Short mmCIF file of C-alpha atoms and ligand atoms in Angstrom, two decimals:
data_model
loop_
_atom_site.label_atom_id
_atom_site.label_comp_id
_atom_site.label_asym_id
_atom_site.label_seq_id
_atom_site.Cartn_x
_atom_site.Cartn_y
_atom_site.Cartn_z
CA UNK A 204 144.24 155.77 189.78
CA UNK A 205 142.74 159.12 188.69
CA UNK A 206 139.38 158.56 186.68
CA UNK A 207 140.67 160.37 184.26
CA UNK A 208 143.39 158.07 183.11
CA UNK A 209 140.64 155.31 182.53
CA UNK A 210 139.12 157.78 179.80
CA UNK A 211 140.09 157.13 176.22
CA UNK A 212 141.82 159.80 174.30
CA UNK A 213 139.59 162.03 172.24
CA UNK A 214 140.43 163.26 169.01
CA UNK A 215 138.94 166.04 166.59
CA UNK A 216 138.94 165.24 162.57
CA UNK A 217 138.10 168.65 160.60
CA UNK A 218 137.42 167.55 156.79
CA UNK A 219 136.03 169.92 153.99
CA UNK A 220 135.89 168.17 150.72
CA UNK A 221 137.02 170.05 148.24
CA UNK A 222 135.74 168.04 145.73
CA UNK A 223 135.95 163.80 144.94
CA UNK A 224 136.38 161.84 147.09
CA UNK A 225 140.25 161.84 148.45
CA UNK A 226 140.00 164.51 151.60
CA UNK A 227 137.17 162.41 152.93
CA UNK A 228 138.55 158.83 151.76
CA UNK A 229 141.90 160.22 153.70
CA UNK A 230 139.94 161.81 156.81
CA UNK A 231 137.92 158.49 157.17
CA UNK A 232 140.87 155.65 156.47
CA UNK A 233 142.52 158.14 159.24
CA UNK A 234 139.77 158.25 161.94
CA UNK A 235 139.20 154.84 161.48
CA UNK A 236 143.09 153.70 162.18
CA UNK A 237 143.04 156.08 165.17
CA UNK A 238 139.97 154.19 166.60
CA UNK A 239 140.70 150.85 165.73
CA UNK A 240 144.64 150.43 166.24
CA UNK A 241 145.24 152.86 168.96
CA UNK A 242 142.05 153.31 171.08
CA UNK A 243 141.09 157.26 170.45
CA UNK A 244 137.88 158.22 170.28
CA UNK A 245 137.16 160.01 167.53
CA UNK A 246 134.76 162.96 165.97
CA UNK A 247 134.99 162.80 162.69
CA UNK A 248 133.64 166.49 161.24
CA UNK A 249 132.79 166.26 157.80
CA UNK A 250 130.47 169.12 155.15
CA UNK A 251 130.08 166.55 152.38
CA UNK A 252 127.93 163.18 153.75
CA UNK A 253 127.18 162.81 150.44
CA UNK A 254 130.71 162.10 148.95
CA UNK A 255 131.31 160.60 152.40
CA UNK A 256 128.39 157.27 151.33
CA UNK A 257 129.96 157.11 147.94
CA UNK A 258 133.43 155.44 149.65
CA UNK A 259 131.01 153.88 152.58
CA UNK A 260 127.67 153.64 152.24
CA UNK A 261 126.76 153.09 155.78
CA UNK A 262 126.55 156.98 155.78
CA UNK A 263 123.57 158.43 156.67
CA UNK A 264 123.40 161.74 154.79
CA UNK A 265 120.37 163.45 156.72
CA UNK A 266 121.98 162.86 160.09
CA UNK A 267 123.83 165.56 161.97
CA UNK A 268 125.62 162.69 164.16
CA UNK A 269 125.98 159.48 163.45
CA UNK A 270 128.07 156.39 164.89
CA UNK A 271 129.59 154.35 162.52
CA UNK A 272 131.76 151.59 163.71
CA UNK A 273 133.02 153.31 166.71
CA UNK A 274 133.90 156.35 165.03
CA UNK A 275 131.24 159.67 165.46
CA UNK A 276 130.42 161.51 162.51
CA UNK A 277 129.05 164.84 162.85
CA UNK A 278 127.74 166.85 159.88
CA UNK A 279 129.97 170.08 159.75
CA UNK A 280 127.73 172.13 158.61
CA UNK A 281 128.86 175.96 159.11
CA UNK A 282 131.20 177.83 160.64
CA UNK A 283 128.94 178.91 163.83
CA UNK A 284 127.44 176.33 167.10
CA UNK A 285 128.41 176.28 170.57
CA UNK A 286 131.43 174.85 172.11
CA UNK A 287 132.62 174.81 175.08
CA UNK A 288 136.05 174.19 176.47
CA UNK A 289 134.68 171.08 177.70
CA UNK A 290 133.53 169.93 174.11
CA UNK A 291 137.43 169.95 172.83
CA UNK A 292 139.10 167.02 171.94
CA UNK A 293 142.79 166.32 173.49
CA UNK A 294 144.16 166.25 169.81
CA UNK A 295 142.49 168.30 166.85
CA UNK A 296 143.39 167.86 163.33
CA UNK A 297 142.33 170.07 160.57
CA UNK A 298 143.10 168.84 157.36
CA UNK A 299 144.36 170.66 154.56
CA UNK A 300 144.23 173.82 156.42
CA UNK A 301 140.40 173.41 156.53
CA UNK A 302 139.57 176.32 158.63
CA UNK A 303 137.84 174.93 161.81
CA UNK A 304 134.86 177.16 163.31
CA UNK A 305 136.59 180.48 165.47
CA UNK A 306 134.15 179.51 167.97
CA UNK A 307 135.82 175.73 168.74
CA UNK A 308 139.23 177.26 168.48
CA UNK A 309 137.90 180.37 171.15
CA UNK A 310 136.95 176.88 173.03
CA UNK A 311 140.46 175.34 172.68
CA UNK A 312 141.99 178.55 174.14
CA UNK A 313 139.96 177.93 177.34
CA UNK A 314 140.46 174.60 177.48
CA UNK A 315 143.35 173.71 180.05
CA UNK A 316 145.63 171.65 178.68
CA UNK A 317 145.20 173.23 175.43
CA UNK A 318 144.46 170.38 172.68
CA UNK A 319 147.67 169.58 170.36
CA UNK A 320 146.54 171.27 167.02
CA UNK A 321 147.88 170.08 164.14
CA UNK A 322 146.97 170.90 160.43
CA UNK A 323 147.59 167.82 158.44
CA UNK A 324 148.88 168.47 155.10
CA UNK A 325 148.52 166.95 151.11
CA UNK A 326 150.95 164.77 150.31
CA UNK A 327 154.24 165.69 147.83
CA UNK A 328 157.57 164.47 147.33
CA UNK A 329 159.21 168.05 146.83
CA UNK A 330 162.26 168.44 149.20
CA UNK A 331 161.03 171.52 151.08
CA UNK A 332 158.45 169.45 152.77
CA UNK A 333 161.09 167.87 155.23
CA UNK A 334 161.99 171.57 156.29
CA UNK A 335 158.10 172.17 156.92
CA UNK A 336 156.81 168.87 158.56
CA UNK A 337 156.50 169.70 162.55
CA UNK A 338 157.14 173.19 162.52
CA UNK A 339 155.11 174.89 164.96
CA UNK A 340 152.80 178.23 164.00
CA UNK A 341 151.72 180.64 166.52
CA UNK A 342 148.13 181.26 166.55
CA UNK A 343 146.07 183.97 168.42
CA UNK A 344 144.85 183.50 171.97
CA UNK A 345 148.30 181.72 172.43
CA UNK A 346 147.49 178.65 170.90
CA UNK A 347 150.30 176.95 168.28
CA UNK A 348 149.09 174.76 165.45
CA UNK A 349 151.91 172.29 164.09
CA UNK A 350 152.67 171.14 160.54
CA UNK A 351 152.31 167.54 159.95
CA UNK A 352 153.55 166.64 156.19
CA UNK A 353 152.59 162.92 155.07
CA UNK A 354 155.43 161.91 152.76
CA UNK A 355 158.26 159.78 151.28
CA UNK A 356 161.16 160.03 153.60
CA UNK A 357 162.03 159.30 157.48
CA UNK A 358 162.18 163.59 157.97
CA UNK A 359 158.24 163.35 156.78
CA UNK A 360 155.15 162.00 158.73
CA UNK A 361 155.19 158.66 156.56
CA UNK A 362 152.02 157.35 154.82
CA UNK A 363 148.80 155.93 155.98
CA UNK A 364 149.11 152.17 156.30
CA UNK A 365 146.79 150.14 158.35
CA UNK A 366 148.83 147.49 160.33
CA UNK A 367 148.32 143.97 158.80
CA UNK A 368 147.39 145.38 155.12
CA UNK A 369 150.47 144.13 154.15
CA UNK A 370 149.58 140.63 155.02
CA UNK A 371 146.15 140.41 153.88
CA UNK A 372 147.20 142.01 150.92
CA UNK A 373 149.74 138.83 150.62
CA UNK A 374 147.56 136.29 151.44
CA UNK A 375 144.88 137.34 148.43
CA UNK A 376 147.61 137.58 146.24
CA UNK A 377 148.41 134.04 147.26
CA UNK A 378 144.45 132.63 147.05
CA UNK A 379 143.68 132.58 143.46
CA UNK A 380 139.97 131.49 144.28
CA UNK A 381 139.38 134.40 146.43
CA UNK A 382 140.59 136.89 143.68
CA UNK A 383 138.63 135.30 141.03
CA UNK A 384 135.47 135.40 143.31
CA UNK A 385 136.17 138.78 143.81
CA UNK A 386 136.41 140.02 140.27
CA UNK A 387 133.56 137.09 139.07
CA UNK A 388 131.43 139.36 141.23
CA UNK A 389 131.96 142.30 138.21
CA UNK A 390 131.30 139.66 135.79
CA UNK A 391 134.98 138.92 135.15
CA UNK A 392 135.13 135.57 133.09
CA UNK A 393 137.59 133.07 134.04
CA UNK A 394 139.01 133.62 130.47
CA UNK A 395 139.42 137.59 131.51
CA UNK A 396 141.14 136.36 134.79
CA UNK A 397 144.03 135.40 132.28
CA UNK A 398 144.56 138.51 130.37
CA UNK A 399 146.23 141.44 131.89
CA UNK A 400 144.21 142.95 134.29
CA UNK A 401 143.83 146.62 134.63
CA UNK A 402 142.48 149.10 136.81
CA UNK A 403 141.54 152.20 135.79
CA UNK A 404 140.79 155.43 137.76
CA UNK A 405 142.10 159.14 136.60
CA UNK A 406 140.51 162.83 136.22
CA UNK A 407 138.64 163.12 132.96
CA UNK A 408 141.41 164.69 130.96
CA UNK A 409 143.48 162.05 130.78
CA UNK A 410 144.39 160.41 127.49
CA UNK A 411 142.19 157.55 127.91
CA UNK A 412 140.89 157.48 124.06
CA UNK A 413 144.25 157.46 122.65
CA UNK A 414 145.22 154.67 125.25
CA UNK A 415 142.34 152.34 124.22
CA UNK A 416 143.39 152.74 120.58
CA UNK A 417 146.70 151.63 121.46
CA UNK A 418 145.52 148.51 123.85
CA UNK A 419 142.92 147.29 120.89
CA UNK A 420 145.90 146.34 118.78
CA UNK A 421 148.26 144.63 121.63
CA UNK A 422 149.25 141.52 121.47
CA UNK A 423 148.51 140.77 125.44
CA UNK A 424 144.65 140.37 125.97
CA UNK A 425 143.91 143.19 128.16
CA UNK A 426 140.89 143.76 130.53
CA UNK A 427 140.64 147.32 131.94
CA UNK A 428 138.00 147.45 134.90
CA UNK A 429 137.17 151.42 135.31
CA UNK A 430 134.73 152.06 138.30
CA UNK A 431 131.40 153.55 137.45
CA UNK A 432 131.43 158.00 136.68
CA UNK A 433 135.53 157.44 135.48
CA UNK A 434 136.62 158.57 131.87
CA UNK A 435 133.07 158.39 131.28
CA UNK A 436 133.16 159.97 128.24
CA UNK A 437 136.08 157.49 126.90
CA UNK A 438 134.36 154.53 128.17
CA UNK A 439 130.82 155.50 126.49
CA UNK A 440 133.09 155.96 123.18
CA UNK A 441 134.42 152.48 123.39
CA UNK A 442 131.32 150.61 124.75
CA UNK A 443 128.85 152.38 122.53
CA UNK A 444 126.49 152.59 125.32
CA UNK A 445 126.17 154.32 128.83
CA UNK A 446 129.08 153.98 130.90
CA UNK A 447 126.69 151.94 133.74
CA UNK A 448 127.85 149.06 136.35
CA UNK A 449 128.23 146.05 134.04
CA UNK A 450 128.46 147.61 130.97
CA UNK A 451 131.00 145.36 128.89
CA UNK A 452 132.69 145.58 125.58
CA UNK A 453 135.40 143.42 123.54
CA UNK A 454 137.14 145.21 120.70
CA UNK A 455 139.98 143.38 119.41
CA UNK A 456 142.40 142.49 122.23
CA UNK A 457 141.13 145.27 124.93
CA UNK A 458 137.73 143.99 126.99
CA UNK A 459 136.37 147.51 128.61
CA UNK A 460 134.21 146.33 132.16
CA UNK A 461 132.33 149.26 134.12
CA UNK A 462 132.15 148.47 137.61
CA UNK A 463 130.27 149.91 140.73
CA UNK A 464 131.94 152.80 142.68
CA UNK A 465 133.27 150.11 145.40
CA UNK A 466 133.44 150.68 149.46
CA UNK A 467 136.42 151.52 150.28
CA UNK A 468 138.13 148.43 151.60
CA UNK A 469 137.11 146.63 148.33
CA UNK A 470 138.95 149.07 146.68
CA UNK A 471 142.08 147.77 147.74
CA UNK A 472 141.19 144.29 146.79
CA UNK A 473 140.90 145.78 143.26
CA UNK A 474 144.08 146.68 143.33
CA UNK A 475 145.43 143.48 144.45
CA UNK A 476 143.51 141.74 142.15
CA UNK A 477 145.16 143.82 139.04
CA UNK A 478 148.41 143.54 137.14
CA UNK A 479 148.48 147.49 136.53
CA UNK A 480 146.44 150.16 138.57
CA UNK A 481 145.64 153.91 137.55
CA UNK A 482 145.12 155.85 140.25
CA UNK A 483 144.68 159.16 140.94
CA UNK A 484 145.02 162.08 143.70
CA UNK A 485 146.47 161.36 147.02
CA UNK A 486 144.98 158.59 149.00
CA UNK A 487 144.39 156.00 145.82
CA UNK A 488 147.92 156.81 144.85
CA UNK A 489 149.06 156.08 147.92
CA UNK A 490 146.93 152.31 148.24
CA UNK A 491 148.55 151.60 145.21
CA UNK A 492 152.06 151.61 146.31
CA UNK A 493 150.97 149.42 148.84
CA UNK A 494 149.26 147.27 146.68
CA UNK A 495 153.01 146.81 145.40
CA UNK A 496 151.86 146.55 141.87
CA UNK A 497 153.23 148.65 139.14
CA UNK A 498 151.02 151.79 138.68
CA UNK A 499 150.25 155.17 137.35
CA UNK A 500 149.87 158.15 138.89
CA UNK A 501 147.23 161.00 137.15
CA UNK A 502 148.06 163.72 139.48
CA UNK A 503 144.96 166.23 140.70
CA UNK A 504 145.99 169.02 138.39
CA UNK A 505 146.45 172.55 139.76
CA UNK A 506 146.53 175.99 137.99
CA UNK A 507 149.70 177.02 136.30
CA UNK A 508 150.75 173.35 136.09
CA UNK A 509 152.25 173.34 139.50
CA UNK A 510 151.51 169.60 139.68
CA UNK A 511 154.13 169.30 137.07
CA UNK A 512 156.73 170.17 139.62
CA UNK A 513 155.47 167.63 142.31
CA UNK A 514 154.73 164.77 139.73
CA UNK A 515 158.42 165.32 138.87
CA UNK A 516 159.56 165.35 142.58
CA UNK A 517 157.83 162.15 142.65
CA UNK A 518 158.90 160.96 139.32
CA UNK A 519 162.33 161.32 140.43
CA UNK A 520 162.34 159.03 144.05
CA UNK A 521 160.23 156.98 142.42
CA UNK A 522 161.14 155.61 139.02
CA UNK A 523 165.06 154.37 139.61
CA UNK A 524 165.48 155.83 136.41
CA UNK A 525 162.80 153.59 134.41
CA UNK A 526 162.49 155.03 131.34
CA UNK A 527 159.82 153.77 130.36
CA UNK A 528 158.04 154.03 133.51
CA UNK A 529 158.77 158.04 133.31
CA UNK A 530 157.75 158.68 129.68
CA UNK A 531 154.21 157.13 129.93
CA UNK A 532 153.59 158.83 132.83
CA UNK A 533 154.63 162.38 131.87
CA UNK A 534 152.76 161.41 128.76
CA UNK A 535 149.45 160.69 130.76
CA UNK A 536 149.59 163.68 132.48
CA UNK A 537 150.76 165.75 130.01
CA UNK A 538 153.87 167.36 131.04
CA UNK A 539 156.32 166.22 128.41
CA UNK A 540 158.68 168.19 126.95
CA UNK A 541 156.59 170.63 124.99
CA UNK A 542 158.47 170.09 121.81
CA UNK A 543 156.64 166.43 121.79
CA UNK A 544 153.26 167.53 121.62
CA UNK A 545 151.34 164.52 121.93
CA UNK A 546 152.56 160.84 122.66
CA UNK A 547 152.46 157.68 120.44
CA UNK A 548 150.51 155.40 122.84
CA UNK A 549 150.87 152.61 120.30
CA UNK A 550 154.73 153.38 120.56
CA UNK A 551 154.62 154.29 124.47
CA UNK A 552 152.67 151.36 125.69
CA UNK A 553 154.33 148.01 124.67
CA UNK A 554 157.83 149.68 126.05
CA UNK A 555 156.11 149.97 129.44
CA UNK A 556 154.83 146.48 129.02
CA UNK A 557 158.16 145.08 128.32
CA UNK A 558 158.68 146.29 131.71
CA UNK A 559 156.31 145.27 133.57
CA UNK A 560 158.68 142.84 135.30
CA UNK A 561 161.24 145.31 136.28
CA UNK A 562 158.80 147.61 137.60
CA UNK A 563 157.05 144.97 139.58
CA UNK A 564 160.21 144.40 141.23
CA UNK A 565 161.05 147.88 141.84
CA UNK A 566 157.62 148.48 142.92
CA UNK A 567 158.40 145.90 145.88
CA UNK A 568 162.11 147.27 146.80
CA UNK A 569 160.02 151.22 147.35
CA UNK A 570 157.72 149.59 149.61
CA UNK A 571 160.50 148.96 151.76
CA UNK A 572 161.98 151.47 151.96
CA UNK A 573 158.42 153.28 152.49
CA UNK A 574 158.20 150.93 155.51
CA UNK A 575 161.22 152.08 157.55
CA UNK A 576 159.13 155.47 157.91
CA UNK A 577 157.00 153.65 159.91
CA UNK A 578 152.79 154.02 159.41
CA UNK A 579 151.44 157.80 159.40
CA UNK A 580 149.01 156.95 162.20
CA UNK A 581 151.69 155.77 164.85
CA UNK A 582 153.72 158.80 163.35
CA UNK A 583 151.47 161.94 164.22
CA UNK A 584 150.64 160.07 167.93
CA UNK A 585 154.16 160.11 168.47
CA UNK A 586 154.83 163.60 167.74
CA UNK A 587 151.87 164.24 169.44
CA UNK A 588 153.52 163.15 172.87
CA UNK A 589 156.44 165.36 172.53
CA UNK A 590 154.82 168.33 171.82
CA UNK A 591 152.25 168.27 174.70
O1 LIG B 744 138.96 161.36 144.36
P1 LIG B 744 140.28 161.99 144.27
O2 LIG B 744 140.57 162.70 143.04
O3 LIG B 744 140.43 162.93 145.50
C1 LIG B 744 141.25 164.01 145.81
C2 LIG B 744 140.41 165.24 145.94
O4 LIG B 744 140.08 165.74 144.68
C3 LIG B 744 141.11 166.25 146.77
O5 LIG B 744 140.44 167.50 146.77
C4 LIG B 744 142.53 166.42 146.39
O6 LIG B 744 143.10 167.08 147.47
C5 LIG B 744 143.21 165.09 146.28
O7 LIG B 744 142.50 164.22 145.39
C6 LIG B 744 144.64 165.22 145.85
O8 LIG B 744 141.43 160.86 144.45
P2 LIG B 744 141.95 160.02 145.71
O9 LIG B 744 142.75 160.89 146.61
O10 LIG B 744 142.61 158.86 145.17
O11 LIG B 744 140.65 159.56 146.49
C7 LIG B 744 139.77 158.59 146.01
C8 LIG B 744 139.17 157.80 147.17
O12 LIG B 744 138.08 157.01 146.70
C9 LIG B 744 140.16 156.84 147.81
O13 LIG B 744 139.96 156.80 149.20
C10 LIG B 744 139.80 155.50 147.21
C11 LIG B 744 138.30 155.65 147.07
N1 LIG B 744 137.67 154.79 146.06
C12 LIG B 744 136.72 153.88 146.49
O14 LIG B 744 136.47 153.75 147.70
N2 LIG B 744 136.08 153.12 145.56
C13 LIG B 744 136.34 153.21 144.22
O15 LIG B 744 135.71 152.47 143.42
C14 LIG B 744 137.35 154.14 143.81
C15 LIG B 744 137.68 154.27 142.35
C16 LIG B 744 137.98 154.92 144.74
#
């Protein structure tokens, strides 16, 4: 047997984090799939170690290469170094057309094979996408980079779903003591563990004020957990003090708990753990229709309202017509109808309660039919092979 063929696979990440924490919470749930599940070793380069530690604090932000698990981290930190063809990966991924350095692509032009370049994109449910995903693009010094679209359908790259998340994610729904350990660990009560539980995450225009207002006067105890630096302002409002880890307030039937930023896998346990999640961006939007709970989607806005048109796209595969389901969340996004300038959350809210049930179900049916696309991982290996 050739030596070669006893070498692992080597893989290139490219991440630039444009701000938050979603290209790097992507870029790392990504690496560490392609590591774990399918043996590749890979270079994960990443500008921001900073954001990086937020999502998993094993980071080491003063260290231009780390190790952590298997995975390498280097610190991307310009557009110059030295590379030589022998420093290129089989595979390289840029995400979000993150402009790798011209002097690792002159590398990958000397490099025989060339490395498979793909740029992986953001995730929408618009139709076009399905036209775009796999389409190769010429590049200078005869290399081709390929489109690889994450999405909803079978004509898409799929979504990122770690194998066996699905039955983990059963068997804590199923152990009552473990998800009460895990919230007691916030401070959650056993008396909260009975109320409906909430998770809250969203940009800091969304209506959360308004919302509060309207879950103070329900007739369901509510308990909204909202990780530490979200809706700050909202949650300072409402507490009366600073929006820290542990900070707790009861007004009337809505119990407000700040909790820490969590590590990353916790954060799916959160969502587990909750009757109704707000999420936000791409990749937490994405664990919670795994998490097969109903949710809410507060979409990263973009100028012009574009989002509008993709939280529609979405909207529409989505919802099976749930009207309630589509009215609160045009509402927390703001892109109803402009004739309705604001929304009655105290009108809004209990209709979308009512339906919790429905939605639940509906919730379980998408993940389905999310399912037969297969996991985004296996996906972009596959397509891999047939274009090398
Ligand atoms: O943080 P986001 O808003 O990130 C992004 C970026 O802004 C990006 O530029 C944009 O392209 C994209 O949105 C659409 O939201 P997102 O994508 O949900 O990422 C959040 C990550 O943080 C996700 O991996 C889950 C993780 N997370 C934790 O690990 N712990 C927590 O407590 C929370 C609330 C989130």
């Amino acid at each position: 047997m050739h030596p070669k063929e006893h070498q692992k696979a080597s893989l290139a990440l490219f991440c630039k984090v444009v701000d938050n924490y979603g290209d790097i919470g992507i870029c790392w749930r990504l690496a560490r799939q392609l590591e774990q599940e399918h043996g590749i070793a890979v270079t994960l380069w990443v500008d921001d170690l900073q954001s990086f530690q937020r999502i998993c604090p094993e980071v080491a932000i003063d260290r231009e290469k780390q190790q952590i698990g298997t995975v390498t981290v280097c610190h991307w930190s310009d557009q110059n170094g030295v590379f030589a063809a022998s420093d290129v990966a089989d595979i390289v991924i840029e995400f979000f057309a993150c402009d790798i350095p011209p002097v690792y692509i002159a590398a990958m032009a000397q490099r025989t094979p060339h490395p498979v370049w793909l740029n992986l994109e953001g995730l929408s449910a618009e139709v076009w996408v399905e036209g775009c995903h796999a389409l190769p693009s010429p590049q200078p010094l005869s290399l081709t980079k390929y489109f690889f679209f994450p999405g909803f359908t079978s004509k898409t790259g799929g979504l990122l779903l770690e194998s066996g998340l699905q039955q983990q994610r059963q068997a804590f729904r199923h152990d009552h003591a473990a998800m009460t350990a895990f919230l007691g660990q916030f401070g959650v009560t056993p008396a909260e563990m009975t109320s409906l539980k909430v998770s809250l995450f969203c940009y800091p225009q969304a209506p959360v004020s308004a919302l509060f207002d309207a879950w103070q006067k329900s007739e369901t105890a509510i308990l909204c957990l909202v990780p530490e630096g979200v809706a700050v302002d909202a949650v300072e409002t409402f507490l009366g003090q600073a929006a820290k880890a542990g900070a707790t307030a009861t007004r009337d039937a809505l119990t407000v708990r700040v909790l820490p930023f969590i590590p990353q896998p916790d954060y799916d346990k959160l969502l587990w753990a909750c009757d109704l999640n707000f999420v936000r961006g791409e990749d937490s939007f994405v664990r919670a229709q795994w998490a097969g709970q109903p949710f809410i989607w507060h979409i990263y806005p973009q100028d012009k309202d574009l989002h509008h048109i993709k939280l529609h796209a979405f909207l529409q595969r989505y919802t099976a017509k749930t009207e309630s389901l589509s009215a609160f969340s045009l509402g927390w996004n703001a892109a109803t109808d402009t004739t309705k300038s604001t929304v009655d959350w105290a009108e809004t809210w209990p209709l979308l309660e009512a339906d919790m049930l429905k939605i639940a179900i509906m919730s379980t049916d998408w993940q389905r039919q999310l399912l037969e696309n297969g996991d985004l991982t296996s996906n972009l290996l596959q397509f891999v092979k047939t274009v090398r």
